[in-house]
GROMACS .gro file of C-alpha atoms in nm:
model
  439
    1MET     CA    1  -1.513   0.843   0.076
    2HIS     CA    2  -1.659   1.030  -0.220
    3SER     CA    3  -1.686   1.348  -0.013
    4PHE     CA    4  -1.318   1.318   0.083
    5LEU     CA    5  -1.205   1.258  -0.275
    6GLN     CA    6  -1.432   1.514  -0.440
    7ILE     CA    7  -1.165   1.784  -0.421
    8LEU     CA    8  -0.905   1.554  -0.574
    9ILE     CA    9  -1.135   1.439  -0.851
   10GLY     CA   10  -1.149   1.798  -0.967
   11VAL     CA   11  -0.773   1.858  -0.956
   12ASP     CA   12  -0.604   1.521  -1.016
   13ASP     CA   13  -0.672   1.348  -1.347
   14PHE     CA   14  -0.537   1.013  -1.227
   15ILE     CA   15  -0.763   1.003  -0.920
   16ALA     CA   16  -1.053   1.117  -1.140
   17GLN     CA   17  -0.996   0.831  -1.383
   18LEU     CA   18  -0.979   0.575  -1.101
   19TRP     CA   19  -1.307   0.710  -0.964
   20LYS     CA   20  -1.459   0.692  -1.313
   21VAL     CA   21  -1.376   0.320  -1.326
   22HIS     CA   22  -1.565   0.272  -0.999
   23LEU     CA   23  -1.867   0.465  -1.129
   24GLU     CA   24  -1.883   0.260  -1.449
   25VAL     CA   25  -1.876  -0.069  -1.258
   26GLU     CA   26  -2.126   0.063  -1.005
   27LYS     CA   27  -2.363   0.158  -1.287
   28GLU     CA   28  -2.339  -0.191  -1.436
   29GLY     CA   29  -2.350  -0.352  -1.093
   30TYR     CA   30  -2.070  -0.513  -0.896
   31VAL     CA   31  -2.078  -0.894  -0.918
   32GLN     CA   32  -1.814  -0.956  -0.652
   33ASP     CA   33  -1.877  -0.839  -0.296
   34LEU     CA   34  -1.551  -0.978  -0.151
   35SER     CA   35  -1.238  -0.763  -0.127
   36LEU     CA   36  -0.887  -0.852  -0.017
   37GLY     CA   37  -0.631  -0.613   0.124
   38LEU     CA   38  -0.262  -0.690   0.173
   39PHE     CA   39  -0.175  -0.369   0.351
   40ARG     CA   40   0.141  -0.220   0.496
   41SER     CA   41   0.145   0.058   0.754
   42ASP     CA   42   0.484   0.232   0.773
   43TYR     CA   43   0.621   0.387   1.093
   44MET     CA   44   0.927   0.573   1.214
   45VAL     CA   45   1.047   0.659   1.562
   46HIS     CA   46   1.011   1.033   1.624
   47LYS     CA   47   1.225   1.238   1.865
   48ASP     CA   48   1.106   1.592   1.937
   49LEU     CA   49   1.409   1.815   1.878
   50ASN     CA   50   1.247   2.096   2.077
   51ASP     CA   51   1.213   1.880   2.389
   52PRO     CA   52   1.534   1.687   2.465
   53GLY     CA   53   1.370   1.519   2.764
   54ALA     CA   54   1.074   1.381   2.569
   55ASP     CA   55   1.049   1.008   2.514
   56PRO     CA   56   1.067   0.880   2.155
   57THR     CA   57   0.728   0.807   1.999
   58ILE     CA   58   0.601   0.601   1.705
   59LYS     CA   59   0.463   0.798   1.410
   60GLN     CA   60   0.291   0.670   1.098
   61VAL     CA   61   0.454   0.763   0.768
   62GLU     CA   62   0.181   0.627   0.541
   63PHE     CA   63  -0.065   0.343   0.485
   64ASN     CA   64  -0.022   0.141   0.165
   65THR     CA   65  -0.324  -0.026   0.008
   66ILE     CA   66  -0.185  -0.132  -0.332
   67ALA     CA   67   0.131  -0.323  -0.428
   68SER     CA   68   0.266  -0.324  -0.071
   69SER     CA   69   0.602  -0.467  -0.164
   70PHE     CA   70   0.899  -0.650  -0.009
   71GLY     CA   71   0.700  -0.902   0.193
   72GLY     CA   72   0.901  -1.169   0.013
   73LEU     CA   73   1.245  -1.014   0.042
   74SER     CA   74   1.197  -0.905   0.403
   75THR     CA   75   1.161  -1.269   0.512
   76LYS     CA   76   1.470  -1.361   0.313
   77VAL     CA   77   1.678  -1.083   0.471
   78SER     CA   78   1.568  -1.187   0.821
   79GLU     CA   79   1.673  -1.544   0.738
   80LEU     CA   80   2.004  -1.413   0.600
   81HIS     CA   81   2.089  -1.229   0.921
   82SER     CA   82   2.000  -1.533   1.131
   83TYR     CA   83   2.215  -1.752   0.907
   84LEU     CA   84   2.512  -1.515   0.941
   85HIS     CA   85   2.477  -1.543   1.318
   86SER     CA   86   2.472  -1.924   1.297
   87ILE     CA   87   2.811  -1.930   1.119
   88ASP     CA   88   2.969  -1.672   1.357
   89ALA     CA   89   2.996  -1.413   1.082
   90TYR     CA   90   2.941  -1.119   1.315
   91PRO     CA   91   3.236  -0.968   1.506
   92ALA     CA   92   3.302  -1.095   1.858
   93SER     CA   93   3.225  -0.749   1.997
   94SER     CA   94   2.858  -0.793   1.897
   95THR     CA   95   2.790  -1.120   2.081
   96SER     CA   96   2.620  -0.947   2.373
   97THR     CA   97   2.381  -0.769   2.133
   98ILE     CA   98   2.324  -1.006   1.842
   99ARG     CA   99   2.176  -1.330   1.977
  100PRO     CA  100   1.921  -1.577   1.834
  101SER     CA  101   1.655  -1.427   2.061
  102SER     CA  102   1.727  -1.077   1.930
  103LEU     CA  103   1.668  -1.172   1.565
  104PRO     CA  104   1.291  -1.227   1.531
  105ALA     CA  105   1.158  -1.458   1.262
  106ASN     CA  106   0.962  -1.278   0.992
  107PRO     CA  107   0.654  -1.470   0.868
  108SER     CA  108   0.560  -1.229   0.589
  109ILE     CA  109   0.592  -1.479   0.302
  110ILE     CA  110   0.379  -1.737   0.485
  111SER     CA  111   0.125  -1.485   0.617
  112LEU     CA  112   0.078  -1.282   0.298
  113SER     CA  113   0.050  -1.601   0.092
  114ALA     CA  114  -0.210  -1.728   0.340
  115GLY     CA  115  -0.407  -1.409   0.277
  116LEU     CA  116  -0.405  -1.471  -0.097
  117GLU     CA  117  -0.506  -1.833  -0.039
  118SER     CA  118  -0.795  -1.725   0.186
  119ALA     CA  119  -0.940  -1.511  -0.093
  120HIS     CA  120  -0.889  -1.790  -0.347
  121THR     CA  121  -1.083  -2.028  -0.121
  122ALA     CA  122  -1.355  -1.772  -0.039
  123TYR     CA  123  -1.424  -1.728  -0.412
  124GLY     CA  124  -1.582  -2.071  -0.411
  125PRO     CA  125  -1.619  -2.339  -0.678
  126PRO     CA  126  -1.586  -2.263  -1.051
  127LYS     CA  127  -1.875  -2.077  -1.210
  128THR     CA  128  -1.789  -2.182  -1.565
  129SER     CA  129  -1.958  -2.469  -1.747
  130PRO     CA  130  -1.781  -2.693  -1.814
  131LYS     CA  131  -1.579  -2.620  -1.502
  132LEU     CA  132  -1.232  -2.480  -1.559
  133PRO     CA  133  -0.933  -2.509  -1.326
  134GLN     CA  134  -0.890  -2.201  -1.107
  135CYS     CA  135  -0.590  -1.972  -1.065
  136ILE     CA  136  -0.456  -1.652  -0.910
  137LEU     CA  137  -0.318  -1.376  -1.132
  138PHE     CA  138  -0.035  -1.144  -1.025
  139ILE     CA  139  -0.088  -0.823  -1.225
  140VAL     CA  140   0.267  -0.696  -1.279
  141GLN     CA  141   0.455  -0.424  -1.461
  142SER     CA  142   0.592  -0.512  -1.804
  143SER     CA  143   0.945  -0.419  -1.699
  144GLU     CA  144   0.952  -0.547  -1.342
  145ASN     CA  145   1.264  -0.487  -1.130
  146ASN     CA  146   1.117  -0.645  -0.817
  147ILE     CA  147   1.033  -0.987  -0.961
  148PHE     CA  148   1.207  -1.195  -0.691
  149ASP     CA  149   1.004  -1.035  -0.414
  150GLN     CA  150   0.687  -1.132  -0.601
  151LEU     CA  151   0.816  -1.480  -0.686
  152ALA     CA  152   0.863  -1.555  -0.315
  153LEU     CA  153   0.484  -1.526  -0.272
  154SER     CA  154   0.378  -1.693  -0.598
  155THR     CA  155   0.618  -1.985  -0.543
  156HIS     CA  156   0.480  -2.035  -0.191
  157LEU     CA  157   0.126  -2.041  -0.333
  158GLN     CA  158   0.231  -2.301  -0.590
  159THR     CA  159   0.432  -2.530  -0.362
  160HIS     CA  160   0.248  -2.505  -0.029
  161HIS     CA  161  -0.112  -2.428  -0.130
  162ARG     CA  162  -0.109  -2.600  -0.470
  163ILE     CA  163  -0.272  -2.300  -0.637
  164PRO     CA  164  -0.180  -2.230  -1.002
  165THR     CA  165  -0.040  -1.877  -1.005
  166PHE     CA  166   0.050  -1.676  -1.316
  167ARG     CA  167   0.213  -1.340  -1.387
  168LEU     CA  168   0.013  -1.114  -1.618
  169PRO     CA  169   0.173  -0.790  -1.740
  170PHE     CA  170  -0.063  -0.494  -1.705
  171SER     CA  171  -0.013  -0.420  -2.074
  172SER     CA  172  -0.133  -0.773  -2.169
  173ILE     CA  173  -0.458  -0.783  -1.972
  174LEU     CA  174  -0.690  -0.746  -2.270
  175ALA     CA  175  -0.489  -0.986  -2.487
  176GLN     CA  176  -0.471  -1.269  -2.234
  177THR     CA  177  -0.803  -1.251  -2.048
  178THR     CA  178  -1.172  -1.248  -2.132
  179VAL     CA  179  -1.484  -1.185  -1.927
  180THR     CA  180  -1.783  -1.412  -1.987
  181PRO     CA  181  -2.089  -1.224  -2.112
  182ILE     CA  182  -2.324  -1.399  -1.872
  183ALA     CA  183  -2.440  -1.258  -1.538
  184HIS     CA  184  -2.144  -1.398  -1.341
  185ARG     CA  185  -1.890  -1.202  -1.554
  186THR     CA  186  -1.628  -1.470  -1.484
  187LEU     CA  187  -1.269  -1.372  -1.563
  188ILE     CA  188  -1.092  -1.628  -1.783
  189TYR     CA  189  -0.713  -1.637  -1.825
  190HIS     CA  190  -0.557  -1.776  -2.143
  191PRO     CA  191  -0.187  -1.854  -2.081
  192PRO     CA  192   0.022  -1.748  -2.382
  193HIS     CA  193   0.253  -2.049  -2.328
  194SER     CA  194  -0.045  -2.288  -2.356
  195PRO     CA  195  -0.303  -2.150  -2.601
  196THR     CA  196  -0.538  -2.447  -2.557
  197SER     CA  197  -0.560  -2.401  -2.179
  198SER     CA  198  -0.796  -2.174  -1.989
  199TYR     CA  199  -0.830  -2.091  -1.618
  200GLU     CA  200  -1.103  -1.927  -1.414
  201VAL     CA  201  -0.944  -1.643  -1.218
  202THR     CA  202  -1.036  -1.628  -0.850
  203LEU     CA  203  -0.812  -1.335  -0.752
  204CYS     CA  204  -0.628  -1.049  -0.922
  205TYR     CA  205  -0.336  -0.937  -0.704
  206PHE     CA  206  -0.220  -0.595  -0.823
  207ARG     CA  207   0.154  -0.533  -0.815
  208ALA     CA  208   0.104  -0.275  -1.088
  209GLY     CA  209  -0.150  -0.011  -1.187
  210TYR     CA  210  -0.071   0.241  -0.913
  211SER     CA  211   0.117   0.500  -1.121
  212PRO     CA  212  -0.015   0.731  -1.397
  213SER     CA  213   0.275   0.621  -1.617
  214GLU     CA  214   0.117   0.275  -1.636
  215TYR     CA  215  -0.186   0.418  -1.816
  216PRO     CA  216  -0.036   0.560  -2.138
  217SER     CA  217  -0.356   0.519  -2.339
  218GLN     CA  218  -0.730   0.467  -2.310
  219GLU     CA  219  -0.665   0.096  -2.365
  220SER     CA  220  -0.491   0.085  -2.027
  221TRP     CA  221  -0.800   0.225  -1.854
  222THR     CA  222  -1.018  -0.019  -2.048
  223ALA     CA  223  -0.798  -0.300  -1.911
  224ARG     CA  224  -0.840  -0.180  -1.551
  225LEU     CA  225  -1.218  -0.157  -1.601
  226HIS     CA  226  -1.212  -0.503  -1.762
  227LEU     CA  227  -1.069  -0.657  -1.444
  228GLU     CA  228  -1.272  -0.446  -1.203
  229ARG     CA  229  -1.609  -0.540  -1.354
  230SER     CA  230  -1.525  -0.911  -1.346
  231ALA     CA  231  -1.619  -1.163  -1.076
  232ALA     CA  232  -1.257  -1.215  -0.970
  233ILE     CA  233  -1.174  -1.085  -0.622
  234LYS     CA  234  -0.941  -0.786  -0.643
  235CYS     CA  235  -0.646  -0.708  -0.418
  236PRO     CA  236  -0.710  -0.423  -0.398
  237SER     CA  237  -1.044  -0.322  -0.544
  238ILE     CA  238  -1.059   0.018  -0.711
  239LEU     CA  239  -1.219   0.170  -0.399
  240THR     CA  240  -0.953   0.024  -0.170
  241HIS     CA  241  -0.690   0.160  -0.407
  242LEU     CA  242  -0.846   0.506  -0.375
  243ALA     CA  243  -0.869   0.471   0.003
  244GLY     CA  244  -0.489   0.463   0.013
  245SER     CA  245  -0.457   0.811  -0.132
  246LYS     CA  246  -0.274   1.075   0.069
  247LYS     CA  247  -0.596   1.276   0.086
  248ILE     CA  248  -0.766   1.007   0.296
  249GLN     CA  249  -0.466   0.993   0.529
  250GLN     CA  250  -0.480   1.371   0.559
  251GLU     CA  251  -0.851   1.372   0.641
  252LEU     CA  252  -0.789   1.129   0.926
  253ALA     CA  253  -0.476   1.298   1.059
  254THR     CA  254  -0.548   1.670   1.028
  255PRO     CA  255  -0.540   1.816   1.381
  256ASP     CA  256  -0.888   1.810   1.540
  257SER     CA  257  -1.024   1.584   1.262
  258PRO     CA  258  -1.340   1.401   1.378
  259HIS     CA  259  -1.322   1.126   1.115
  260LEU     CA  260  -1.121   0.863   1.301
  261ALA     CA  261  -1.364   0.871   1.591
  262SER     CA  262  -1.661   0.857   1.354
  263PHE     CA  263  -1.529   0.529   1.211
  264LEU     CA  264  -1.431   0.363   1.539
  265SER     CA  265  -1.641   0.509   1.821
  266HIS     CA  266  -1.919   0.250   1.780
  267THR     CA  267  -1.687  -0.049   1.737
  268LYS     CA  268  -1.491  -0.278   1.967
  269TYR     CA  269  -1.187  -0.063   1.886
  270ALA     CA  270  -1.332   0.254   2.041
  271HIS     CA  271  -1.094   0.234   2.338
  272MET     CA  272  -0.798   0.254   2.098
  273ILE     CA  273  -0.893   0.582   1.926
  274ASP     CA  274  -0.654   0.800   2.127
  275ARG     CA  275  -0.375   0.546   2.096
  276ILE     CA  276  -0.417   0.530   1.718
  277ARG     CA  277  -0.442   0.907   1.687
  278SER     CA  278  -0.117   0.945   1.883
  279THR     CA  279   0.067   0.775   1.594
  280PHE     CA  280  -0.045   1.042   1.347
  281THR     CA  281   0.175   1.335   1.267
  282ALA     CA  282   0.004   1.658   1.165
  283ILE     CA  283  -0.110   1.652   0.799
  284TYR     CA  284  -0.280   1.944   0.625
  285PRO     CA  285  -0.455   2.012   0.294
  286LEU     CA  286  -0.353   2.302   0.073
  287ASP     CA  287  -0.696   2.454   0.017
  288SER     CA  288  -0.924   2.732   0.136
  289SER     CA  289  -1.019   2.563   0.465
  290ALA     CA  290  -0.885   2.692   0.796
  291ALA     CA  291  -0.643   2.398   0.813
  292GLY     CA  292  -0.545   2.461   0.451
  293GLN     CA  293  -0.470   2.827   0.515
  294THR     CA  294  -0.252   2.727   0.810
  295ALA     CA  295  -0.067   2.483   0.585
  296ILE     CA  296  -0.012   2.740   0.310
  297LYS     CA  297   0.135   2.983   0.561
  298LEU     CA  298   0.372   2.714   0.691
  299ALA     CA  299   0.465   2.583   0.347
  300THR     CA  300   0.551   2.923   0.201
  301ASP     CA  301   0.760   3.032   0.499
  302GLU     CA  302   1.133   2.987   0.436
  303VAL     CA  303   1.198   2.896   0.802
  304ALA     CA  304   0.881   2.711   0.907
  305SER     CA  305   0.882   2.490   0.596
  306GLU     CA  306   1.201   2.321   0.719
  307ASN     CA  307   0.986   2.102   0.947
  308TYR     CA  308   0.755   1.972   0.673
  309VAL     CA  309   0.735   1.751   0.365
  310LEU     CA  310   0.507   1.816   0.067
  311LYS     CA  311   0.350   1.503  -0.081
  312PRO     CA  312   0.152   1.453  -0.404
  313GLN     CA  313  -0.116   1.184  -0.448
  314ARG     CA  314   0.133   0.930  -0.578
  315GLU     CA  315   0.273   0.591  -0.475
  316GLY     CA  316   0.641   0.498  -0.492
  317GLY     CA  317   0.947   0.695  -0.388
  318GLY     CA  318   1.097   1.010  -0.533
  319ASN     CA  319   0.785   1.227  -0.550
  320ASN     CA  320   0.811   1.431  -0.230
  321ILE     CA  321   0.944   1.783  -0.170
  322TYR     CA  322   1.125   1.842   0.158
  323GLY     CA  323   1.191   2.132   0.392
  324THR     CA  324   1.318   2.459   0.256
  325ALA     CA  325   1.270   2.340  -0.103
  326ILE     CA  326   0.891   2.360  -0.054
  327PRO     CA  327   0.841   2.741  -0.093
  328ALA     CA  328   1.026   2.751  -0.426
  329PHE     CA  329   0.837   2.448  -0.554
  330LEU     CA  330   0.500   2.600  -0.466
  331LYS     CA  331   0.605   2.925  -0.629
  332SER     CA  332   0.678   2.728  -0.946
  333LEU     CA  333   0.315   2.614  -0.950
  334GLY     CA  334   0.204   2.974  -0.989
  335ASP     CA  335  -0.157   3.054  -0.906
  336ASP     CA  336  -0.290   2.718  -1.028
  337GLN     CA  337  -0.497   2.618  -0.725
  338ARG     CA  338  -0.570   2.277  -0.881
  339LYS     CA  339  -0.201   2.189  -0.851
  340TRP     CA  340  -0.180   2.322  -0.496
  341ARG     CA  341  -0.480   2.119  -0.384
  342SER     CA  342  -0.333   1.799  -0.529
  343HIS     CA  343  -0.070   1.801  -0.251
  344ILE     CA  344  -0.074   1.757   0.125
  345LEU     CA  345   0.165   1.905   0.382
  346MET     CA  346   0.296   1.666   0.647
  347GLU     CA  347   0.501   1.742   0.954
  348LEU     CA  348   0.844   1.582   0.927
  349ILE     CA  349   0.923   1.282   1.146
  350ARG     CA  350   1.263   1.315   1.312
  351PRO     CA  351   1.405   0.964   1.378
  352PRO     CA  352   1.705   0.907   1.605
  353VAL     CA  353   2.027   0.837   1.419
  354LEU     CA  354   2.224   0.510   1.440
  355GLU     CA  355   2.564   0.400   1.309
  356ASN     CA  356   2.554   0.112   1.064
  357THR     CA  357   2.671  -0.021   0.728
  358ILE     CA  358   2.452  -0.050   0.419
  359PHE     CA  359   2.537  -0.283   0.130
  360ARG     CA  360   2.402  -0.128  -0.186
  361ASN     CA  361   2.495  -0.141  -0.555
  362GLY     CA  362   2.783  -0.374  -0.473
  363GLU     CA  363   2.938  -0.137  -0.219
  364CYS     CA  364   2.948  -0.114   0.161
  365GLN     CA  365   2.860   0.233   0.286
  366SER     CA  366   2.911   0.306   0.656
  367GLY     CA  367   2.777   0.602   0.846
  368GLU     CA  368   2.468   0.748   1.009
  369VAL     CA  369   2.143   0.573   0.920
  370VAL     CA  370   1.774   0.582   1.011
  371GLY     CA  371   1.510   0.310   0.990
  372GLU     CA  372   1.148   0.276   0.884
  373LEU     CA  373   0.936  -0.018   0.999
  374GLY     CA  374   0.642  -0.139   0.793
  375VAL     CA  375   0.386  -0.377   0.942
  376TYR     CA  376   0.190  -0.596   0.699
  377GLY     CA  377  -0.173  -0.684   0.749
  378VAL     CA  378  -0.422  -0.913   0.574
  379CYS     CA  379  -0.791  -0.830   0.561
  380LEU     CA  380  -1.063  -1.013   0.368
  381TRP     CA  381  -1.409  -0.863   0.391
  382ARG     CA  382  -1.753  -0.870   0.238
  383ASN     CA  383  -1.879  -0.533   0.118
  384GLY     CA  384  -2.244  -0.611   0.194
  385ALA     CA  385  -2.525  -0.793   0.019
  386GLU     CA  386  -2.768  -0.619  -0.212
  387ASP     CA  387  -3.096  -0.514  -0.057
  388GLY     CA  388  -3.434  -0.556  -0.224
  389GLY     CA  389  -3.383  -0.246  -0.435
  390GLY     CA  390  -3.056  -0.364  -0.585
  391ARG     CA  391  -2.849  -0.133  -0.364
  392LYS     CA  392  -2.549  -0.240  -0.162
  393ALA     CA  393  -2.636  -0.269   0.202
  394ALA     CA  394  -2.381  -0.104   0.428
  395VAL     CA  395  -2.154  -0.321   0.640
  396GLU     CA  396  -2.209  -0.254   1.008
  397ASN     CA  397  -1.947  -0.046   1.190
  398ASP     CA  398  -1.883  -0.315   1.452
  399GLY     CA  399  -1.671  -0.509   1.203
  400GLU     CA  400  -1.944  -0.736   1.069
  401GLY     CA  401  -1.842  -0.840   0.720
  402VAL     CA  402  -1.471  -0.887   0.805
  403LEU     CA  403  -1.389  -1.252   0.732
  404GLU     CA  404  -1.013  -1.252   0.794
  405ASN     CA  405  -0.793  -0.998   0.969
  406TRP     CA  406  -0.437  -1.058   1.092
  407GLU     CA  407  -0.093  -0.906   1.123
  408ALA     CA  408   0.133  -1.054   0.856
  409GLY     CA  409   0.498  -0.981   0.929
  410PHE     CA  410   0.713  -0.675   0.886
  411LEU     CA  411   0.957  -0.485   0.667
  412LEU     CA  412   1.249  -0.284   0.802
  413ARG     CA  413   1.413  -0.042   0.562
  414THR     CA  414   1.734   0.140   0.642
  415LYS     CA  415   1.870   0.442   0.460
  416GLY     CA  416   2.149   0.693   0.498
  417ARG     CA  417   2.059   0.985   0.722
  418ALA     CA  418   2.111   1.230   0.437
  419SER     CA  419   1.854   1.052   0.217
  420GLN     CA  420   1.509   1.205   0.253
  421GLU     CA  421   1.327   0.931   0.060
  422GLY     CA  422   1.305   0.572   0.185
  423GLY     CA  423   1.190   0.368  -0.115
  424VAL     CA  424   1.406   0.064  -0.189
  425ALA     CA  425   1.285   0.009  -0.547
  426ALA     CA  426   1.327   0.383  -0.614
  427GLY     CA  427   1.692   0.356  -0.509
  428PHE     CA  428   1.695   0.528  -0.171
  429GLY     CA  429   1.704   0.257   0.097
  430CYS     CA  430   1.777  -0.110   0.154
  431VAL     CA  431   1.586  -0.403   0.303
  432ASP     CA  432   1.697  -0.478   0.659
  433SER     CA  433   1.580  -0.679   0.961
  434PRO     CA  434   1.551  -0.571   1.324
  435CYS     CA  435   1.783  -0.659   1.609
  436LEU     CA  436   1.589  -0.637   1.935
  437VAL     CA  437   1.762  -0.492   2.241
  438ASP     CA  438   1.650  -0.424   2.597
  439VAL     CA  439   1.607  -0.055   2.682
   0.00000   0.00000   0.00000
């Protein structure tokens, strides 16, 4: 991954700082070889406008490795739509379409919580002496607008798995946690509401820390390093966080890229390489490579750019530049190649349009809408034991080291056709649930 990120490290200060955290922990030595991922892979249906007879296809929008949100609310919305059907709230004209069998149950709260519980259990017994009670920490933003989505998971952990679960603002990490100075580097949480209590942290679940704005000072980076060097399992680890960058997606999806095959050709998933690759839309770097020069030509063309979106290495909605706005934006960057290389160019996905009504900000808005389906996944893996020389032994490509791996529910987001962004928290879309129909 270092070779993929090397370009970004030189042009993107945020990526460079994340990589620096990894290097500092690597120099000291990682004490936790388990990693947890609660991932979400987002897809849209694509219809080729240049070929009216072509069948619709599924295309990947992005793969989220940190703070993959709305697993809690998506279950609630699915339950809401099923409840409305049970009280005959839908118009009579919809009875042939909306049936109990067409409204699938969404297990995302149960499945994602089970993933967190699996990491908590895999951590093992307390390492402190005397032994402290154990807990899971949700690392959250200080001003959190999406608290109820997160509470759906933490409440399930408390009530169904009997695991103490606490919310820790990113800005309070250093004030409310300590790391033991012994070899285990155990992370200890000190609840501010109970100063005499202490808990050994088994898992840090990041719902914060993915945006540069969350690191206003060096103290913020010290806090991230503080957690990363500890023995608590991270969801995600700093390397998994980096693996979710747009650059990694671009390296896999650039036309004629060999990287996907290099990862999967010697595994039990080798037969799926072409099927997986078919979900990728063309993604290009903006650099001096042949693919990069092609991208620059497309991105600076007033006509060709209409079919593309320009994306920076950032999570959350509202950061992308679309279509014919791309040439002017790139012109505004001047000749600063660092800024150019910190973006990727992605072919636009053209979803078919539906008629529906969105309830947002207290108002019903009817009109043309499009949908985006996210599929959650849980993966718990062991990074590899140290060999005799103190180096991390590589995990075999056949999947050895993967302890848990399952699909964990879904998220459907619906937005107005005119909206180019799809983020719910950023104010562009709304949480929905699918209605299955025969085609």
